[in-house]
């Protein structure tokens, strides 16, 4: 049987071909996406013809500072589907860390992304496929290299869905969908920082299921029936509401939880103990986005029931945390992003007494990350420095080969293309 890693490697070859195609074009003429032109005042004379507007893809979502190609490649397939857009990301990273845990290395070279993205954006039926290979560098946890990540999580096709569009305000998706939870996305090129954070590490990444999306005025609603932490048991309900106050200000409230108890640990992507599949989570976030700043503070609470799902009186562990993500655009090519976060826990959990954070019962942690980024056309280069401080932990569950160290620092370099 061919492993998901080798399947993903073959599928990722498509992104290399597409990247080579794009490199033949003039991609250096853009850096940051221009803002949309303002609408003319009522009764004003018609404006002169303008240059074509950006057609940069909105999927996958990108929080910046990296930006999507505003002139993506496309193939005209059939009148039924419309243009097929071909985009993607290819990147590698170098990671250096102090006090690696037992079995982890102090230095790592790896592929962080090699993915092609194929999607349609018009018509009553649309689709999205993201074949390829990837890694999930995350502060505070051992680094897992790309082959083991692909084989142990979502295989060579981590995200894939079809969508039936009823009208401009309502559609239904089905397939392998990105989670509705959190302020950080799955892959490095989507986020402000190279590494994902402590709060992200509590969330699910991809789930299998169906999702309905409805827009009513300034509020976008989404509700999903899915398998939560990729358990293969379709008993999770999740939802979100996004209120866009104006172009610079928006609020998001999201939540998820099981409608019935998950009884099997499921595939390798599921946490080791089935109790962690029976957790509920709520989050609230605010985003301010007006040049040169993008700032997103958010709060997150989760609780896990060790005996019966969704009954707070029987909770075995819980977490509460907050984070602030920010990016400052120095100029069209250079950005500086940062993240601060704190998360605390209660209860011993069920995985060897390590608690829901993995640092022991009742543990807590704080992290700070700084990420300068340079992007010119499709090319990017960014560095990163991060530090995690375990403000409370159990000896044996900390950093270092013996698990007795409370602090870990990391330094990363990532470079590649977003085409």
Short mmCIF file of C-alpha atoms in Angstrom, two decimals:
data_model
loop_
_atom_site.label_atom_id
_atom_site.label_comp_id
_atom_site.label_asym_id
_atom_site.label_seq_id
_atom_site.Cartn_x
_atom_site.Cartn_y
_atom_site.Cartn_z
CA UNK A 1 0.00 0.00 0.00
CA UNK A 2 1.37 3.41 -0.96
CA UNK A 3 1.71 5.68 2.09
CA UNK A 4 -0.03 9.08 2.22
CA UNK A 5 3.44 10.68 2.19
CA UNK A 6 4.38 9.24 -1.21
CA UNK A 7 0.90 9.95 -2.55
CA UNK A 8 1.28 13.55 -1.38
CA UNK A 9 4.75 13.80 -2.88
CA UNK A 10 3.41 12.76 -6.29
CA UNK A 11 0.48 15.14 -6.02
CA UNK A 12 2.82 17.94 -4.95
CA UNK A 13 4.68 17.62 -8.25
CA UNK A 14 1.77 19.56 -9.75
CA UNK A 15 2.70 22.59 -7.66
CA UNK A 16 6.30 22.46 -8.87
CA UNK A 17 5.14 22.44 -12.50
CA UNK A 18 2.76 25.30 -11.80
CA UNK A 19 5.50 27.23 -10.01
CA UNK A 20 7.84 26.82 -12.96
CA UNK A 21 5.11 28.14 -15.22
CA UNK A 22 4.58 31.14 -12.99
CA UNK A 23 8.31 31.86 -12.79
CA UNK A 24 8.28 32.39 -16.53
CA UNK A 25 5.87 35.27 -16.06
CA UNK A 26 6.60 38.68 -14.63
CA UNK A 27 5.73 38.19 -10.95
CA UNK A 28 7.93 40.98 -9.59
CA UNK A 29 5.46 43.71 -10.43
CA UNK A 30 3.43 43.15 -7.31
CA UNK A 31 4.08 42.85 -3.59
CA UNK A 32 1.06 43.80 -1.49
CA UNK A 33 -2.45 43.58 -2.89
CA UNK A 34 -3.87 47.03 -3.67
CA UNK A 35 -7.05 48.06 -1.84
CA UNK A 36 -10.28 48.04 -3.89
CA UNK A 37 -11.15 51.27 -5.63
CA UNK A 38 -13.74 53.47 -3.90
CA UNK A 39 -17.20 53.61 -5.45
CA UNK A 40 -18.03 56.88 -7.27
CA UNK A 41 -20.33 59.32 -5.50
CA UNK A 42 -23.99 59.31 -6.62
CA UNK A 43 -24.43 61.40 -9.74
CA UNK A 44 -20.70 61.63 -10.44
CA UNK A 45 -19.38 61.26 -13.95
CA UNK A 46 -18.32 57.79 -15.01
CA UNK A 47 -14.65 57.17 -14.19
CA UNK A 48 -12.10 56.45 -16.86
CA UNK A 49 -11.41 52.77 -17.57
CA UNK A 50 -9.20 51.32 -14.82
CA UNK A 51 -6.59 48.62 -14.84
CA UNK A 52 -7.88 45.10 -14.20
CA UNK A 53 -8.55 44.50 -10.52
CA UNK A 54 -6.84 41.82 -8.46
CA UNK A 55 -8.32 38.36 -8.80
CA UNK A 56 -6.34 36.90 -5.90
CA UNK A 57 -7.97 33.81 -4.46
CA UNK A 58 -9.75 34.12 -1.12
CA UNK A 59 -9.16 30.40 -0.42
CA UNK A 60 -7.10 29.35 1.35
CA UNK A 61 -7.41 32.24 3.78
CA UNK A 62 -4.20 34.21 4.39
CA UNK A 63 -3.87 36.44 7.44
CA UNK A 64 -0.70 38.05 6.10
CA UNK A 65 1.96 39.26 5.92
CA UNK A 66 2.33 36.91 2.94
CA UNK A 67 -0.16 37.75 0.20
CA UNK A 68 -1.66 35.67 -2.57
CA UNK A 69 -0.78 36.18 -6.20
CA UNK A 70 -3.17 38.86 -7.53
CA UNK A 71 -2.88 37.42 -11.05
CA UNK A 72 -3.21 33.65 -10.54
CA UNK A 73 -2.84 31.15 -13.35
CA UNK A 74 -6.05 29.68 -14.68
CA UNK A 75 -7.28 27.20 -17.24
CA UNK A 76 -10.61 27.55 -19.01
CA UNK A 77 -12.04 24.05 -18.68
CA UNK A 78 -15.74 23.86 -19.43
CA UNK A 79 -18.65 26.29 -19.36
CA UNK A 80 -20.03 24.23 -16.49
CA UNK A 81 -17.10 24.90 -14.12
CA UNK A 82 -15.67 28.12 -15.49
CA UNK A 83 -11.97 28.97 -15.00
CA UNK A 84 -9.87 26.50 -13.01
CA UNK A 85 -7.37 28.49 -10.93
CA UNK A 86 -3.98 26.93 -10.15
CA UNK A 87 -2.06 28.40 -7.23
CA UNK A 88 0.06 27.02 -4.40
CA UNK A 89 3.07 27.34 -2.13
CA UNK A 90 6.52 25.77 -2.04
CA UNK A 91 8.78 26.48 0.95
CA UNK A 92 11.44 25.03 3.20
CA UNK A 93 12.54 25.87 6.71
CA UNK A 94 15.46 25.59 9.09
CA UNK A 95 14.60 25.27 12.80
CA UNK A 96 17.01 25.56 15.72
CA UNK A 97 15.91 25.10 19.32
CA UNK A 98 17.27 25.05 22.84
CA UNK A 99 16.50 22.21 25.26
CA UNK A 100 14.85 19.80 22.81
CA UNK A 101 12.85 17.06 24.49
CA UNK A 102 14.07 13.47 24.41
CA UNK A 103 14.06 12.17 20.82
CA UNK A 104 13.87 15.64 19.24
CA UNK A 105 16.83 17.36 17.54
CA UNK A 106 18.30 20.76 18.21
CA UNK A 107 18.46 21.55 14.47
CA UNK A 108 16.09 20.56 11.67
CA UNK A 109 15.93 21.18 7.93
CA UNK A 110 12.59 20.37 6.36
CA UNK A 111 9.94 21.10 3.74
CA UNK A 112 7.20 23.24 5.26
CA UNK A 113 4.95 23.38 2.17
CA UNK A 114 4.82 21.85 -1.30
CA UNK A 115 1.20 22.18 -2.28
CA UNK A 116 -0.78 22.87 -5.43
CA UNK A 117 -4.20 24.48 -5.05
CA UNK A 118 -6.84 23.89 -7.71
CA UNK A 119 -10.19 25.61 -7.41
CA UNK A 120 -13.14 27.07 -9.26
CA UNK A 121 -14.95 30.20 -8.07
CA UNK A 122 -17.97 30.53 -10.36
CA UNK A 123 -21.08 28.56 -11.17
CA UNK A 124 -23.58 26.68 -9.02
CA UNK A 125 -21.04 23.96 -8.22
CA UNK A 126 -17.49 24.87 -7.12
CA UNK A 127 -14.60 22.81 -5.78
CA UNK A 128 -11.28 23.18 -3.97
CA UNK A 129 -8.38 20.69 -3.84
CA UNK A 130 -5.08 21.21 -2.03
CA UNK A 131 -2.83 18.20 -2.73
CA UNK A 132 0.71 18.16 -1.41
CA UNK A 133 3.01 17.79 1.58
CA UNK A 134 3.44 19.96 4.67
CA UNK A 135 4.59 20.27 8.27
CA UNK A 136 3.01 21.93 11.32
CA UNK A 137 5.76 23.71 13.33
CA UNK A 138 4.21 24.70 16.66
CA UNK A 139 5.74 26.44 19.68
CA UNK A 140 6.08 24.43 22.86
CA UNK A 141 5.79 20.95 21.32
CA UNK A 142 8.39 18.69 19.66
CA UNK A 143 8.94 19.35 15.97
CA UNK A 144 7.63 16.58 13.70
CA UNK A 145 9.21 16.40 10.26
CA UNK A 146 7.19 16.52 7.06
CA UNK A 147 7.04 12.79 6.15
CA UNK A 148 5.80 11.81 9.62
CA UNK A 149 3.37 14.75 9.66
CA UNK A 150 1.79 13.80 6.33
CA UNK A 151 1.59 10.10 7.19
CA UNK A 152 0.28 10.76 10.69
CA UNK A 153 -2.33 13.39 9.93
CA UNK A 154 -4.29 14.16 6.75
CA UNK A 155 -2.33 12.41 4.00
CA UNK A 156 -1.50 13.80 0.57
CA UNK A 157 -4.83 15.62 0.17
CA UNK A 158 -5.29 17.51 3.46
CA UNK A 159 -8.09 19.81 2.28
CA UNK A 160 -10.69 19.02 -0.41
CA UNK A 161 -14.31 20.09 -0.74
CA UNK A 162 -17.16 20.67 -3.11
CA UNK A 163 -19.68 23.49 -2.74
CA UNK A 164 -23.23 23.94 -4.01
CA UNK A 165 -24.00 27.63 -4.41
CA UNK A 166 -27.69 28.46 -4.13
CA UNK A 167 -27.22 32.23 -4.36
CA UNK A 168 -24.74 34.94 -3.36
CA UNK A 169 -25.71 34.58 0.29
CA UNK A 170 -26.10 30.84 0.83
CA UNK A 171 -24.05 27.74 0.01
CA UNK A 172 -23.32 24.25 1.36
CA UNK A 173 -19.87 22.63 1.42
CA UNK A 174 -18.85 19.02 1.97
CA UNK A 175 -15.55 17.18 2.27
CA UNK A 176 -12.32 17.73 4.23
CA UNK A 177 -12.88 21.22 5.60
CA UNK A 178 -10.68 23.64 7.56
CA UNK A 179 -11.87 24.05 11.13
CA UNK A 180 -14.03 27.01 12.10
CA UNK A 181 -12.01 27.43 15.30
CA UNK A 182 -9.09 29.72 16.03
CA UNK A 183 -7.28 32.72 14.60
CA UNK A 184 -4.49 30.70 12.98
CA UNK A 185 -4.78 28.38 9.99
CA UNK A 186 -3.20 25.05 9.14
CA UNK A 187 -0.23 25.87 6.90
CA UNK A 188 2.70 28.20 7.53
CA UNK A 189 2.14 30.45 4.50
CA UNK A 190 -1.37 31.29 5.74
CA UNK A 191 -0.28 32.81 9.05
CA UNK A 192 1.48 35.85 10.45
CA UNK A 193 4.10 33.63 12.12
CA UNK A 194 5.90 30.54 10.84
CA UNK A 195 5.08 28.51 13.96
CA UNK A 196 1.54 28.08 15.21
CA UNK A 197 0.82 28.97 18.84
CA UNK A 198 -0.08 27.36 22.15
CA UNK A 199 -3.79 28.09 21.65
CA UNK A 200 -3.73 26.67 18.11
CA UNK A 201 -2.34 23.45 19.55
CA UNK A 202 -5.61 22.93 21.46
CA UNK A 203 -7.78 23.22 18.35
CA UNK A 204 -8.66 20.80 15.59
CA UNK A 205 -7.13 21.53 12.18
CA UNK A 206 -9.22 19.76 9.55
CA UNK A 207 -12.51 17.93 9.95
CA UNK A 208 -14.61 15.81 7.63
CA UNK A 209 -18.23 16.80 7.22
CA UNK A 210 -20.72 19.24 5.78
CA UNK A 211 -21.00 22.97 6.37
CA UNK A 212 -23.68 25.53 5.56
CA UNK A 213 -22.73 29.19 5.05
CA UNK A 214 -25.20 32.08 5.17
CA UNK A 215 -24.65 35.84 4.94
CA UNK A 216 -27.26 38.19 6.36
CA UNK A 217 -26.23 41.82 6.00
CA UNK A 218 -22.94 42.39 7.86
CA UNK A 219 -22.99 38.97 9.57
CA UNK A 220 -21.66 35.74 8.03
CA UNK A 221 -22.87 32.53 9.67
CA UNK A 222 -21.43 29.02 9.37
CA UNK A 223 -22.62 25.77 10.94
CA UNK A 224 -21.07 22.34 10.44
CA UNK A 225 -21.73 18.70 11.27
CA UNK A 226 -18.36 16.96 11.29
CA UNK A 227 -16.02 14.50 12.98
CA UNK A 228 -14.36 17.00 15.34
CA UNK A 229 -10.74 16.01 15.82
CA UNK A 230 -10.78 13.83 12.68
CA UNK A 231 -12.12 10.84 14.62
CA UNK A 232 -14.18 9.45 11.74
CA UNK A 233 -17.28 9.61 13.94
CA UNK A 234 -19.63 12.33 12.68
CA UNK A 235 -21.06 13.66 15.91
CA UNK A 236 -19.55 17.14 16.30
CA UNK A 237 -21.40 20.40 15.84
CA UNK A 238 -19.44 23.58 15.22
CA UNK A 239 -20.43 27.06 14.24
CA UNK A 240 -19.24 30.63 13.87
CA UNK A 241 -20.65 34.12 13.44
CA UNK A 242 -18.54 36.88 11.88
CA UNK A 243 -19.77 40.45 12.19
CA UNK A 244 -18.03 42.88 9.82
CA UNK A 245 -18.65 46.26 11.41
CA UNK A 246 -16.76 48.12 8.68
CA UNK A 247 -13.72 47.36 6.47
CA UNK A 248 -11.38 47.86 9.43
CA UNK A 249 -13.24 46.13 12.27
CA UNK A 250 -14.75 42.67 12.66
CA UNK A 251 -15.73 40.27 15.44
CA UNK A 252 -15.92 36.47 15.44
CA UNK A 253 -17.63 34.12 17.91
CA UNK A 254 -17.11 30.39 17.36
CA UNK A 255 -17.80 27.16 19.22
CA UNK A 256 -17.73 23.40 18.85
CA UNK A 257 -18.71 20.33 20.82
CA UNK A 258 -19.87 16.71 20.50
CA UNK A 259 -23.56 15.86 20.24
CA UNK A 260 -22.76 12.34 21.51
CA UNK A 261 -19.77 10.55 22.95
CA UNK A 262 -16.85 9.60 20.70
CA UNK A 263 -16.08 6.00 21.58
CA UNK A 264 -13.02 5.30 19.41
CA UNK A 265 -9.62 6.95 19.21
CA UNK A 266 -9.90 6.84 15.41
CA UNK A 267 -7.03 7.64 13.02
CA UNK A 268 -3.57 8.86 14.14
CA UNK A 269 -4.69 12.50 13.93
CA UNK A 270 -7.02 11.92 16.86
CA UNK A 271 -5.51 12.54 20.31
CA UNK A 272 -4.24 9.41 22.05
CA UNK A 273 -7.14 9.22 24.48
CA UNK A 274 -10.74 9.31 23.19
CA UNK A 275 -11.68 11.71 26.01
CA UNK A 276 -10.00 14.53 24.10
CA UNK A 277 -12.44 13.91 21.26
CA UNK A 278 -15.20 14.71 23.73
CA UNK A 279 -14.22 18.31 24.37
CA UNK A 280 -16.11 21.53 23.81
CA UNK A 281 -14.50 24.84 22.91
CA UNK A 282 -15.61 28.44 22.55
CA UNK A 283 -13.65 31.38 21.17
CA UNK A 284 -14.11 35.11 20.69
CA UNK A 285 -11.89 37.27 18.48
CA UNK A 286 -11.66 40.84 17.25
CA UNK A 287 -9.67 41.99 14.22
CA UNK A 288 -8.54 45.50 13.38
CA UNK A 289 -7.22 45.73 9.83
CA UNK A 290 -6.22 49.16 8.54
CA UNK A 291 -2.82 49.88 7.04
CA UNK A 292 -0.22 49.60 8.34
CA UNK A 293 -1.65 47.48 11.21
CA UNK A 294 -3.46 44.17 11.49
CA UNK A 295 -4.22 43.25 15.10
CA UNK A 296 -6.21 40.22 16.33
CA UNK A 297 -6.72 39.59 20.05
CA UNK A 298 -8.73 36.48 20.97
CA UNK A 299 -9.84 34.37 23.93
CA UNK A 300 -10.32 30.61 24.04
CA UNK A 301 -11.87 28.21 26.55
CA UNK A 302 -12.07 24.43 26.32
CA UNK A 303 -13.21 21.66 28.61
CA UNK A 304 -12.87 17.91 28.36
CA UNK A 305 -15.18 15.44 30.05
CA UNK A 306 -13.41 12.28 31.15
CA UNK A 307 -16.63 10.34 31.72
CA UNK A 308 -19.65 11.73 29.91
CA UNK A 309 -19.62 14.14 27.02
CA UNK A 310 -20.73 17.74 27.45
CA UNK A 311 -21.50 17.62 31.19
CA UNK A 312 -19.53 20.36 32.99
CA UNK A 313 -20.00 18.68 36.40
CA UNK A 314 -17.89 15.77 35.19
CA UNK A 315 -15.11 17.73 33.50
CA UNK A 316 -11.67 16.16 33.91
CA UNK A 317 -9.68 19.05 32.48
CA UNK A 318 -10.05 22.52 31.02
CA UNK A 319 -7.99 25.30 29.48
CA UNK A 320 -8.35 29.06 29.26
CA UNK A 321 -6.10 31.26 27.20
CA UNK A 322 -5.69 34.49 25.35
CA UNK A 323 -3.48 35.74 22.56
CA UNK A 324 -2.70 38.87 20.58
CA UNK A 325 -1.49 38.53 16.99
CA UNK A 326 -0.26 41.65 15.20
CA UNK A 327 1.42 42.62 11.97
CA UNK A 328 2.94 45.98 11.03
CA UNK A 329 3.56 46.72 7.36
CA UNK A 330 6.81 48.68 7.12
CA UNK A 331 6.53 49.02 3.35
CA UNK A 332 5.19 47.05 0.38
CA UNK A 333 7.82 44.36 0.81
CA UNK A 334 8.70 44.24 4.52
CA UNK A 335 6.46 43.32 7.46
CA UNK A 336 7.01 42.61 11.13
CA UNK A 337 4.59 40.24 12.88
CA UNK A 338 4.38 39.27 16.53
CA UNK A 339 2.33 37.05 18.80
CA UNK A 340 1.92 36.95 22.58
CA UNK A 341 -0.16 34.31 24.30
CA UNK A 342 -0.91 32.78 27.67
CA UNK A 343 -2.76 29.56 28.44
CA UNK A 344 -3.52 27.84 31.72
CA UNK A 345 -5.14 24.51 32.57
CA UNK A 346 -6.85 22.61 35.34
CA UNK A 347 -7.25 18.87 35.80
CA UNK A 348 -4.96 15.98 35.04
CA UNK A 349 -6.52 14.93 31.75
CA UNK A 350 -6.21 11.31 30.73
CA UNK A 351 -2.97 11.04 28.76
CA UNK A 352 -0.47 9.79 31.32
CA UNK A 353 -1.38 12.56 33.72
CA UNK A 354 0.18 15.18 31.43
CA UNK A 355 -2.88 17.43 31.49
CA UNK A 356 -4.50 19.11 28.48
CA UNK A 357 -1.38 21.18 27.74
CA UNK A 358 1.04 18.25 28.02
CA UNK A 359 3.12 19.87 30.78
CA UNK A 360 1.47 18.17 33.75
CA UNK A 361 -1.73 18.70 35.77
CA UNK A 362 -2.64 22.34 36.33
CA UNK A 363 0.18 23.60 34.12
CA UNK A 364 0.35 26.96 32.36
CA UNK A 365 2.54 28.54 29.71
CA UNK A 366 3.33 31.83 28.01
CA UNK A 367 4.91 32.42 24.60
CA UNK A 368 6.23 35.32 22.56
CA UNK A 369 7.04 35.17 18.84
CA UNK A 370 8.55 37.76 16.48
CA UNK A 371 8.56 37.22 12.69
CA UNK A 372 10.05 39.65 10.15
CA UNK A 373 9.01 38.94 6.54
CA UNK A 374 10.27 40.04 3.14
CA UNK A 375 8.17 39.36 0.04
CA UNK A 376 8.85 40.45 -3.53
CA UNK A 377 6.41 39.10 -6.08
CA UNK A 378 5.97 35.39 -5.50
CA UNK A 379 9.20 35.09 -3.50
CA UNK A 380 9.40 35.38 0.28
CA UNK A 381 11.95 35.10 3.05
CA UNK A 382 11.19 35.32 6.73
CA UNK A 383 12.89 34.65 10.02
CA UNK A 384 11.47 33.96 13.44
CA UNK A 385 12.46 34.00 17.10
CA UNK A 386 10.17 32.50 19.74
CA UNK A 387 10.34 31.66 23.41
CA UNK A 388 7.99 29.54 25.53
CA UNK A 389 8.03 29.85 29.31
CA UNK A 390 6.25 27.22 31.39
CA UNK A 391 4.98 29.32 34.26
CA UNK A 392 3.78 26.13 35.96
CA UNK A 393 4.65 22.52 35.07
CA UNK A 394 5.39 19.10 36.48
CA UNK A 395 8.98 17.88 36.44
CA UNK A 396 9.36 15.35 33.68
CA UNK A 397 6.84 17.10 31.42
CA UNK A 398 8.91 20.19 30.64
CA UNK A 399 11.65 20.81 28.08
CA UNK A 400 15.04 19.17 27.81
CA UNK A 401 15.90 15.48 27.66
CA UNK A 402 14.80 14.98 31.27
CA UNK A 403 11.70 17.20 31.02
CA UNK A 404 12.95 19.46 33.81
CA UNK A 405 13.50 22.76 31.97
CA UNK A 406 10.86 25.49 31.95
CA UNK A 407 12.00 27.58 28.96
CA UNK A 408 12.60 26.83 25.28
CA UNK A 409 13.77 29.23 22.58
CA UNK A 410 13.58 28.65 18.83
CA UNK A 411 14.99 30.35 15.76
CA UNK A 412 13.63 29.67 12.27
CA UNK A 413 14.21 30.68 8.68
CA UNK A 414 11.62 29.94 5.99
CA UNK A 415 11.88 30.77 2.30
CA UNK A 416 9.92 29.88 -0.78
CA UNK A 417 7.26 31.06 -3.21
CA UNK A 418 3.52 31.65 -3.10
CA UNK A 419 2.31 31.43 -6.70
#
